[in-house]
Tab-separated table of C-alpha atoms in Angstrom:
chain	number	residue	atom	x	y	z
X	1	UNK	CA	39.578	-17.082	-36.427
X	2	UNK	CA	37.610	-15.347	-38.715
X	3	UNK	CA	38.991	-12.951	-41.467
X	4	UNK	CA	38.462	-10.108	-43.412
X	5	UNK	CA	36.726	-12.358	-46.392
X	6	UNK	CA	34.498	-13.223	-43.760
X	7	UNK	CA	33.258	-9.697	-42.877
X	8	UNK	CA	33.060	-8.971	-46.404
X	9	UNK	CA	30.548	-11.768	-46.716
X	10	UNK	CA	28.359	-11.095	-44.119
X	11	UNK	CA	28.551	-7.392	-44.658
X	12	UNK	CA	27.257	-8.234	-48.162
X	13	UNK	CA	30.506	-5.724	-49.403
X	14	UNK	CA	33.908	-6.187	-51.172
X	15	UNK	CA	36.936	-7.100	-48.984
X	16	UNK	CA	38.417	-3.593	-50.445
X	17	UNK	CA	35.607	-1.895	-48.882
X	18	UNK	CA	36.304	-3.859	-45.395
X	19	UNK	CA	39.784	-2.285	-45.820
X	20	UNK	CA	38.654	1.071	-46.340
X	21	UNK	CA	36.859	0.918	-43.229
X	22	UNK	CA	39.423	-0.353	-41.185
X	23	UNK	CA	42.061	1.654	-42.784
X	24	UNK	CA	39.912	5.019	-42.524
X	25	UNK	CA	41.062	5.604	-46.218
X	26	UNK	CA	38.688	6.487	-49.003
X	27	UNK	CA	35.313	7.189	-49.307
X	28	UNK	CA	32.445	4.711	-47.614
X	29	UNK	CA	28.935	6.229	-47.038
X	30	UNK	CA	27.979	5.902	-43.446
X	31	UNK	CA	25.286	2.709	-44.237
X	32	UNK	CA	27.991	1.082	-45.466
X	33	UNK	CA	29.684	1.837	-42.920
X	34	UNK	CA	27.989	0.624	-40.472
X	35	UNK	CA	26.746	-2.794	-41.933
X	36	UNK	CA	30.812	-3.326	-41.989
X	37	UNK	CA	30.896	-2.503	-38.184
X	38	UNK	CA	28.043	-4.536	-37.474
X	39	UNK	CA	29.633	-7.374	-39.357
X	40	UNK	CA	32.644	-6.964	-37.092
X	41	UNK	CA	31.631	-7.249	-34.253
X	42	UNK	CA	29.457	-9.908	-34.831
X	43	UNK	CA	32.269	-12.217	-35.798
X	44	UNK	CA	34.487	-11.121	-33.221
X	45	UNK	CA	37.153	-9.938	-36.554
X	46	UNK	CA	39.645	-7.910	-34.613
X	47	UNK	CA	42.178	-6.258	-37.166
X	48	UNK	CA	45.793	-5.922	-35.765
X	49	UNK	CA	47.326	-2.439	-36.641
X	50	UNK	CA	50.886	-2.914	-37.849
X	51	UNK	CA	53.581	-2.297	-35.381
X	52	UNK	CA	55.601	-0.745	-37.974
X	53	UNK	CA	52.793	1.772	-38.898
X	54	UNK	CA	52.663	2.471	-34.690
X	55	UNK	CA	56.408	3.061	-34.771
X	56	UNK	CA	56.225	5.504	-37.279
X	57	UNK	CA	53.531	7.911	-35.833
X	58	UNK	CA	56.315	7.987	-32.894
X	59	UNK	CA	55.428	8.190	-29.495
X	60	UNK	CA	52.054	6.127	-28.140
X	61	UNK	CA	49.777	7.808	-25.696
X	62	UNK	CA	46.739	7.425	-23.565
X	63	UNK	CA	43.403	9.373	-23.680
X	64	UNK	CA	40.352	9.207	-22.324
X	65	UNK	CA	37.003	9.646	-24.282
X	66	UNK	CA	34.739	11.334	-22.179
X	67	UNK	CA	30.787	11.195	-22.354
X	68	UNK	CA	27.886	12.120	-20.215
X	69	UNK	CA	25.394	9.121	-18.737
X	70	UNK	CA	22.601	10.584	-21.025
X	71	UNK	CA	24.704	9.852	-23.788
X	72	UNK	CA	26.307	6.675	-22.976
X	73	UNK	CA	23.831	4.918	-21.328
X	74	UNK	CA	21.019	4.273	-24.262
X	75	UNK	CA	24.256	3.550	-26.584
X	76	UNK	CA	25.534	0.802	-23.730
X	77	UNK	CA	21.487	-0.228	-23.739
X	78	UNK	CA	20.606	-0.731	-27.858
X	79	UNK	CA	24.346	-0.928	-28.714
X	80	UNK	CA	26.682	1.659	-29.929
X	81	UNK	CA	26.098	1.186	-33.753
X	82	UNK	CA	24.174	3.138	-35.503
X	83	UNK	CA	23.284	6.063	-33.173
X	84	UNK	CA	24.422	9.907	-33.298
X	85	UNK	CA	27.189	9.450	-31.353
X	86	UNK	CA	28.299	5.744	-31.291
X	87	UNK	CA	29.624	6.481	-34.935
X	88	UNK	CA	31.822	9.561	-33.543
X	89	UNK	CA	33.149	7.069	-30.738
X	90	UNK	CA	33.400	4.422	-32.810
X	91	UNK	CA	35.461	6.398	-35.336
X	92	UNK	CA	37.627	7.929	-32.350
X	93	UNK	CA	38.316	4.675	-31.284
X	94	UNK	CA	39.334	3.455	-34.767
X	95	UNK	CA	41.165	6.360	-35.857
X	96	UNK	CA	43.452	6.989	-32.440
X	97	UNK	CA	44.558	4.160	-32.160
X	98	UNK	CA	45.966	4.650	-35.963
X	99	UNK	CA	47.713	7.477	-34.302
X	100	UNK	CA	49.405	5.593	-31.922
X	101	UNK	CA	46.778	6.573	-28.918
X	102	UNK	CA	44.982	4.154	-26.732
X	103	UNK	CA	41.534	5.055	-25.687
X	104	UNK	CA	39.448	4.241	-22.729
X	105	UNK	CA	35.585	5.538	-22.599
X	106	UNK	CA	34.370	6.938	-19.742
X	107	UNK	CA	31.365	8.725	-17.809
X	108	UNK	CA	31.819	12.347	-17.849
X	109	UNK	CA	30.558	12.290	-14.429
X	110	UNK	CA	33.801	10.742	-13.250
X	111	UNK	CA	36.125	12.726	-15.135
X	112	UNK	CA	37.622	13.252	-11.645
X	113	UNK	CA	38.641	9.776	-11.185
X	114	UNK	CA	40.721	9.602	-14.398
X	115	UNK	CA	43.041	12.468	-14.692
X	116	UNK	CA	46.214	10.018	-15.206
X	117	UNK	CA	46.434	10.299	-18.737
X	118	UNK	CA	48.211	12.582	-21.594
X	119	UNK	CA	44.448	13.760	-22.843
X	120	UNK	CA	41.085	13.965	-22.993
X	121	UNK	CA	38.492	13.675	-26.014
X	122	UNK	CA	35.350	14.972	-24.998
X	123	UNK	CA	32.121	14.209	-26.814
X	124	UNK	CA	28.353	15.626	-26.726
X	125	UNK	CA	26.872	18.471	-25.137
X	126	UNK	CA	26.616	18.323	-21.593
X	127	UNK	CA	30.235	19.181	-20.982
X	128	UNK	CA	29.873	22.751	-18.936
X	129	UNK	CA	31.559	26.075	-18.704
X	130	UNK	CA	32.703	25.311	-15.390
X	131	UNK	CA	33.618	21.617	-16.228
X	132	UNK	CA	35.792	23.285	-18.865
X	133	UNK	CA	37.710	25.484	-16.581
X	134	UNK	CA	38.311	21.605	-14.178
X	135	UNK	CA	39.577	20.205	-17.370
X	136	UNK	CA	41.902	23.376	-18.344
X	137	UNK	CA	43.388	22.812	-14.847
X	138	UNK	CA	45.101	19.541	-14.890
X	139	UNK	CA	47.052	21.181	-17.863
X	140	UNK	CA	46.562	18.373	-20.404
X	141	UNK	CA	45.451	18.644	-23.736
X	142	UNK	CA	41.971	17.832	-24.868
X	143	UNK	CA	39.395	18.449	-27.657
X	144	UNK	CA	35.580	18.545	-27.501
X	145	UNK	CA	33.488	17.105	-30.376
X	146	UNK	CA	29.820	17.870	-31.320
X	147	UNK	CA	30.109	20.814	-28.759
X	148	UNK	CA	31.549	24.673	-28.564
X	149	UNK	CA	31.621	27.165	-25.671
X	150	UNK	CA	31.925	30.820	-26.568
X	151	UNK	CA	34.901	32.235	-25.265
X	152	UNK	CA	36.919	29.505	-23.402
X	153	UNK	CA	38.485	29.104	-26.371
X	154	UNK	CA	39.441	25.604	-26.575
X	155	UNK	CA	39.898	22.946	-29.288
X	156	UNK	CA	36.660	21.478	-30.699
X	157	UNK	CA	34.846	19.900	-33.736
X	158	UNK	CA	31.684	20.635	-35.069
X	159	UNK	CA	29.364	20.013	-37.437
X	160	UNK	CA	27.860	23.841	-39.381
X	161	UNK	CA	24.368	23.712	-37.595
X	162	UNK	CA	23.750	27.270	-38.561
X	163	UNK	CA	24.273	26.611	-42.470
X	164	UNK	CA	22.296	23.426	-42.147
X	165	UNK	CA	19.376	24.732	-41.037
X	166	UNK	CA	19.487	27.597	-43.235
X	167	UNK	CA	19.990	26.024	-46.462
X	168	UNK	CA	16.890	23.258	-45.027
X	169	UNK	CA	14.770	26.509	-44.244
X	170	UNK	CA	15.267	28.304	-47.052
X	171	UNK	CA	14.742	24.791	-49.336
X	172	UNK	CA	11.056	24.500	-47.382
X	173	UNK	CA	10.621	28.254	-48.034
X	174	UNK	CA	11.279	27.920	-51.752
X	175	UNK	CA	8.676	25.258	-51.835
X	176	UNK	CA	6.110	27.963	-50.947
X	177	UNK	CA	5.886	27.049	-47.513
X	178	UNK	CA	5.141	30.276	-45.485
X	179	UNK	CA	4.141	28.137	-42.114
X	180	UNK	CA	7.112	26.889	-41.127
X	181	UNK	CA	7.719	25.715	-37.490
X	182	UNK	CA	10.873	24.711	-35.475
X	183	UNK	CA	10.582	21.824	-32.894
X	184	UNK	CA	13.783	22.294	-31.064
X	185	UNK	CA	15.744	20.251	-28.141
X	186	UNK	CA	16.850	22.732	-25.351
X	187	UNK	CA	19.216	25.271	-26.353
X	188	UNK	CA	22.356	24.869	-23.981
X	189	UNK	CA	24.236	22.383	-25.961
X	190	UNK	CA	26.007	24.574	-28.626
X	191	UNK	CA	24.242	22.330	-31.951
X	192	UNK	CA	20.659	23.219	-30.968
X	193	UNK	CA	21.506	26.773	-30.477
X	194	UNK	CA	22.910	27.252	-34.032
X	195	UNK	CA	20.392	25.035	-35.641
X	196	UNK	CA	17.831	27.252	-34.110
X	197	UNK	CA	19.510	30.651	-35.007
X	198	UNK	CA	20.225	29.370	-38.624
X	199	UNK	CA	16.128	28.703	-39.026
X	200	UNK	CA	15.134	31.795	-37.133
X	201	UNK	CA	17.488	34.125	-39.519
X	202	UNK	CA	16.559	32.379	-42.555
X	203	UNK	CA	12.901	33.300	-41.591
X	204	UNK	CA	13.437	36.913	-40.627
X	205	UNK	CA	15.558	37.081	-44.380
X	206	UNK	CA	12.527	36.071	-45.895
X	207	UNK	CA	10.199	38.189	-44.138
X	208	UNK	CA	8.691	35.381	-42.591
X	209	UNK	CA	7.693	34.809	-38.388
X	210	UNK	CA	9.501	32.478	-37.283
X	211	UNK	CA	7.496	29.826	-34.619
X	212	UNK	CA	9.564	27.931	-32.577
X	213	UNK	CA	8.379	25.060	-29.668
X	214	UNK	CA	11.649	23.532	-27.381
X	215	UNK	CA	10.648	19.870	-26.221
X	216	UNK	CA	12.869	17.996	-23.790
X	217	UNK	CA	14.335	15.842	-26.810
X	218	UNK	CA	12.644	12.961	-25.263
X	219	UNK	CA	9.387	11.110	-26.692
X	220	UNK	CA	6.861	11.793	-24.073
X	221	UNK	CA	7.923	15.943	-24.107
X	222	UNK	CA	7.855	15.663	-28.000
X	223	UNK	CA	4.049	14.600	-28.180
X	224	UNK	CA	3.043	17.017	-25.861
X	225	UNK	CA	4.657	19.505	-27.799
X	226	UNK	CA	3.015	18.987	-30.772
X	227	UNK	CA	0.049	18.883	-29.589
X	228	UNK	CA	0.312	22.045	-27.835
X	229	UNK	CA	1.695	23.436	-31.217
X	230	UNK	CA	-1.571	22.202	-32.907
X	231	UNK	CA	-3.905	23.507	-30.251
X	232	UNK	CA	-1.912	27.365	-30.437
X	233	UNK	CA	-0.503	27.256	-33.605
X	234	UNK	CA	-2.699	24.983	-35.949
X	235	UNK	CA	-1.360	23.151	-38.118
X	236	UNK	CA	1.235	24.541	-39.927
X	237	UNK	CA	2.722	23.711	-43.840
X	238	UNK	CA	6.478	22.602	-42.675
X	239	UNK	CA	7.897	21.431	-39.394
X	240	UNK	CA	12.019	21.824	-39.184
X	241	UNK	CA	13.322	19.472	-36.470
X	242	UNK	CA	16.613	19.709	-34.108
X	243	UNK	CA	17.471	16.266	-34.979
X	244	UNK	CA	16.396	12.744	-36.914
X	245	UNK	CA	14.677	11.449	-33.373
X	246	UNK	CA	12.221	14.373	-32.581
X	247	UNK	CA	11.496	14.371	-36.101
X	248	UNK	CA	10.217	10.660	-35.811
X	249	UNK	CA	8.886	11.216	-32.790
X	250	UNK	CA	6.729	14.481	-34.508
X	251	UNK	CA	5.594	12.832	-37.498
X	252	UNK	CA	4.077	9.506	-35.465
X	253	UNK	CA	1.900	12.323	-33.265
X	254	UNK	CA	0.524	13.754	-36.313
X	255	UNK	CA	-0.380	10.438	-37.674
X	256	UNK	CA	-2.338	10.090	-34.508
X	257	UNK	CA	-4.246	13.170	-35.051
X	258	UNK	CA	-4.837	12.334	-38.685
X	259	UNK	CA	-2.323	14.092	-41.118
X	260	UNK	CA	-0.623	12.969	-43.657
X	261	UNK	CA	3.381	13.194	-44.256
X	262	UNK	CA	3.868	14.949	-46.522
X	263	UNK	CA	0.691	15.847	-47.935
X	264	UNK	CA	-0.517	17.822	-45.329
X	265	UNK	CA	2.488	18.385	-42.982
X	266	UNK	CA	6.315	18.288	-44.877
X	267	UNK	CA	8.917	17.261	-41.900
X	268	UNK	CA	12.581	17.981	-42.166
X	269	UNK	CA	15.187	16.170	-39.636
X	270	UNK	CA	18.942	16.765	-38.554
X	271	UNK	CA	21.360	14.447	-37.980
X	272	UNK	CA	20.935	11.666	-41.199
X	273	UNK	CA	20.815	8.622	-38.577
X	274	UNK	CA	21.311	5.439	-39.840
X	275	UNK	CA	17.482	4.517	-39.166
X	276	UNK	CA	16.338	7.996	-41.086
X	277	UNK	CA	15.839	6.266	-44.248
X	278	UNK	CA	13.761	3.866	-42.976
X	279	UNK	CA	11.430	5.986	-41.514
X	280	UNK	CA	8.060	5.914	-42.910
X	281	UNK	CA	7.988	8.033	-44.617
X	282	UNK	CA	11.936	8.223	-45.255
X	283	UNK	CA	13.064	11.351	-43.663
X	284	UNK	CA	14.146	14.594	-45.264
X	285	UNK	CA	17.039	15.905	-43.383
X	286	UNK	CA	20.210	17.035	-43.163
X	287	UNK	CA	23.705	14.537	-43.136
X	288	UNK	CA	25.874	15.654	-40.380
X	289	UNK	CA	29.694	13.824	-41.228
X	290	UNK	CA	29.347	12.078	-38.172
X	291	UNK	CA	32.297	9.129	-38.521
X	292	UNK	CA	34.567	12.414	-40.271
X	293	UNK	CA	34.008	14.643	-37.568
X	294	UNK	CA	35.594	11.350	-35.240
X	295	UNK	CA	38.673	11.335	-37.356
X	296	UNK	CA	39.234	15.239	-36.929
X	297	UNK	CA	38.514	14.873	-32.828
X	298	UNK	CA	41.546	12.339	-33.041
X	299	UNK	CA	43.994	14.163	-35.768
X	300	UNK	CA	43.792	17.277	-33.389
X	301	UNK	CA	44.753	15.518	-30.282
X	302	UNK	CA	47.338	14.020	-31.826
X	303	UNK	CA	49.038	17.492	-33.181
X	304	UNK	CA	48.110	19.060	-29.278
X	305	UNK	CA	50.315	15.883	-27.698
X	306	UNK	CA	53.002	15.818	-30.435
X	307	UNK	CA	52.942	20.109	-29.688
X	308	UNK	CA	52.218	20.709	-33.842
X	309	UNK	CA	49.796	23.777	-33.972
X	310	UNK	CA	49.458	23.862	-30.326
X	311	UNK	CA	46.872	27.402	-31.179
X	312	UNK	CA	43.186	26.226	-30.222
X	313	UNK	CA	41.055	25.448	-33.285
X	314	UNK	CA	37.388	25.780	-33.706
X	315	UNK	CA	36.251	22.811	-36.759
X	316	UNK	CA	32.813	23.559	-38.564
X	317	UNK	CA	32.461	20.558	-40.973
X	318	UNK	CA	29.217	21.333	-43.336
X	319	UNK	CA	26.303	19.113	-43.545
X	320	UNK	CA	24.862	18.098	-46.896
X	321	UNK	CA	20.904	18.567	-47.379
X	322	UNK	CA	19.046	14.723	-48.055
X	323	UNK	CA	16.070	14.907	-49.805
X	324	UNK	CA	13.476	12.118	-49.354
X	325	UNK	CA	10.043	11.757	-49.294
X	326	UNK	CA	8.922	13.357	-45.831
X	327	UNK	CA	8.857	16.263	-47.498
X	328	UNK	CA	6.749	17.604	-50.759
C-alpha cells in the first residue's frame, strides 16, 4: 500500500506539502500542485477522509458534476491533469467530498438521464440559456463554474476576465505598443466575452483601435486566422490571446512566417496552464485561480443543500498578471 511518504518522494515535495494538498489547507502553487496529483495517481495513494470529520459537516449528499463532450473528452483522451478544467474537477472532486458530498462526472449531454440527485455542479461554457431553465425545473440546487448567464440569475463562479484583460492590455500599452491585436475564441461562453470587452475598453481608454480576429479555439482555425490577420492587418506590435492554447497555437504560425517572439511580435495568454511556462518562449499571461475557483463551486453547493444563504451569488475571483519572456 503505498503512503503519503511515498507521494512525497516521487512528487520530489515535503510530506507537509502532500497534506496541504489533500487537506485543501494552505497555500500550494498550482505546479506544485499538480506534480502532487500526478504523483497520486500514479501510485494508486488513495487518502481516506476521516469519518469523524464527515460526521461533523452533517448530512452527506450526492451531486453530479456536469460537463460538455468538448470538454470532457480531450481531458478523458491526454488525462485530466494539468488542463483548464481538469484542475477545477479535480479540485471539486477533492473538496466535496470534504463536505460530505459524493460526486459523479457526467456528459452534459445526458443531464437528462441523471436527475436523481440533491445537485448539480456545472462546469465550462456550453451550458445554455435554455439548458438553464431544464435545470431550474427539477427544483434542485446547482452552481455553474467558469460560466455566467445574464439574467437567469443563478449561482456561479468565475474567474474576473474583464479586469484580466484590462490590466494585460493596458501593461502591453504601457510598453509603447500602439498595435495591439485580440485573437479571441467565440464569444458565447461568458469568459471570452469579458476578456474581449476588458481589451476592447482598455483600447478605446487609451485612444487606441482596437483589432480583434475570433478563431474557432481550435489549431487548424487559429493558423488560418493569423494568417488572415497578417495578410489584412500586417503585422502588428502585440497580440492579446483568449487563452494559454491559442496563444501557443499563434506564436508557432508566426515562427512559420519568420518572426521572432518577442522581438518582433510580444504574445500575451489567459489561463496560466500548467504547460505555459514551458512554452518556448515561456508565455506571458494571465493566472486564472483555477483549483480555488473548484473549492468555491463546492463551498456554495454545500450552503444551497444545507439552505445557508440560499440568495443566488455571482463569484468573480481576480486573476494575477505573469510576466515571462513572450513578451518585451
Amino acid at each position: 500500500m503505498p503512503t503519503i511518504e511515498d507521494v512525497a518522494k516521487l512528487a520530489g515535495v515535503s510530506i507537509a506539502t502532500v497534506s496541504r494538498v489533500i487537506n485543501g489547507s494552505g497555500y500550494v502553487s498550482e505546479k506544485t500542485r499538480y506534480r502532487v496529483w500526478k504523483a497520486i495517481e500514479e501510485l494508486g495513494y488513495r487518502p481516506e477522509i476521516s469519518a469523524k470529520i464527515l460526521a461533523s459537516k452533517g448530512k452527506l449528499f450526492h451531486a453530479y458534476i456536469f460537463a460538455s463532450k468538448r470538454i470532457l473528452s480531450p481531458l478523458q483522451t491526454s488525462g485530466i491533469l494539468g488542463e483548464f478544467y481538469g484542475v477545477i474537477i479535480k479540485a471539486i472532486e477533492e473538496n466535496c467530498e470534504k463536505l460530505g458530498i459524493k460526486v459523479e462526472l457526467k456528459f452534459l449531454e445526458e443531464f437528462s438521464k441523471y436527475t436523481d440527485t440533491d445537485g448539480y455542479i456545472f462546469v465550462g461554457g456550453d451550458v445554455t440559456r435554455e439548458f438553464i431553465r431544464e435545470a431550474k425545473s427539477e427544483k434542485k440546487p446547482f452552481v455553474l463554474v467558469d460560466h455566467y448567464i445574464p439574467g437567469e440569475r443563478v449561482d456561479c463562479v468565475i474567474s474576473d476576465g474583464y479586469d484580466g484583460a484590462v490590466y494585460a492590455t493596458n501593461y502591453l500599452i504601457s510598453r509603447g505598443f500602439k498595435k495591439i491585436v485580440h485573437i479571441h475564441g467565440p464569444l458565447q461562453p461568458y469568459g471570452f466575452k469579458m476578456r474581449y470587452d476588458g481589451y476592447k475598453d482598455a483600447m478605446e481608454k487609451a485612444g487606441l483601435m482596437p483589432r480583434f480576429y475570433e478563431c474557432d479555439d481550435t489549431e487548424e482555425g487559429t493558423r488560418k486566422i493569423v494568417d488572415i490577420m497578417l495578410n489584412s492587418y500586417g503585422i502588428p506590435e502585440a497580440i492579446f490571446t483568449s487563452n494559454d492554447s491559442i496563444a501557443f497555437w499563434v506564436i508557432k504560425r508566426l515562427k512559420e512566417h519568420g518572426l521572432k517572439i518577442p522581438d518582433d511580435v510580444s504574445v500575451v495568454g489567459f489561463d496560466d496552464i500548467v504547460d505555459a511556462e514551458n512554452f518556448d518562449p515561456p508565455l506571458t499571461t494571465l493566472r486564472v485561480f483555477k483549483y480555488e475557483m473548484g473549492c468555491v463551486a463546492c463551498k456554495r453547493l454545500h450552503e444551497l443543500l444545507t439552505k445557508v444563504n440560499p440568495h443566488p451569488l455571482r463569484t468573480l475571483v481576480f486573476t494575477q498578471f505573469v510576466k515571462r519572456k513572450s513578451t518585451k
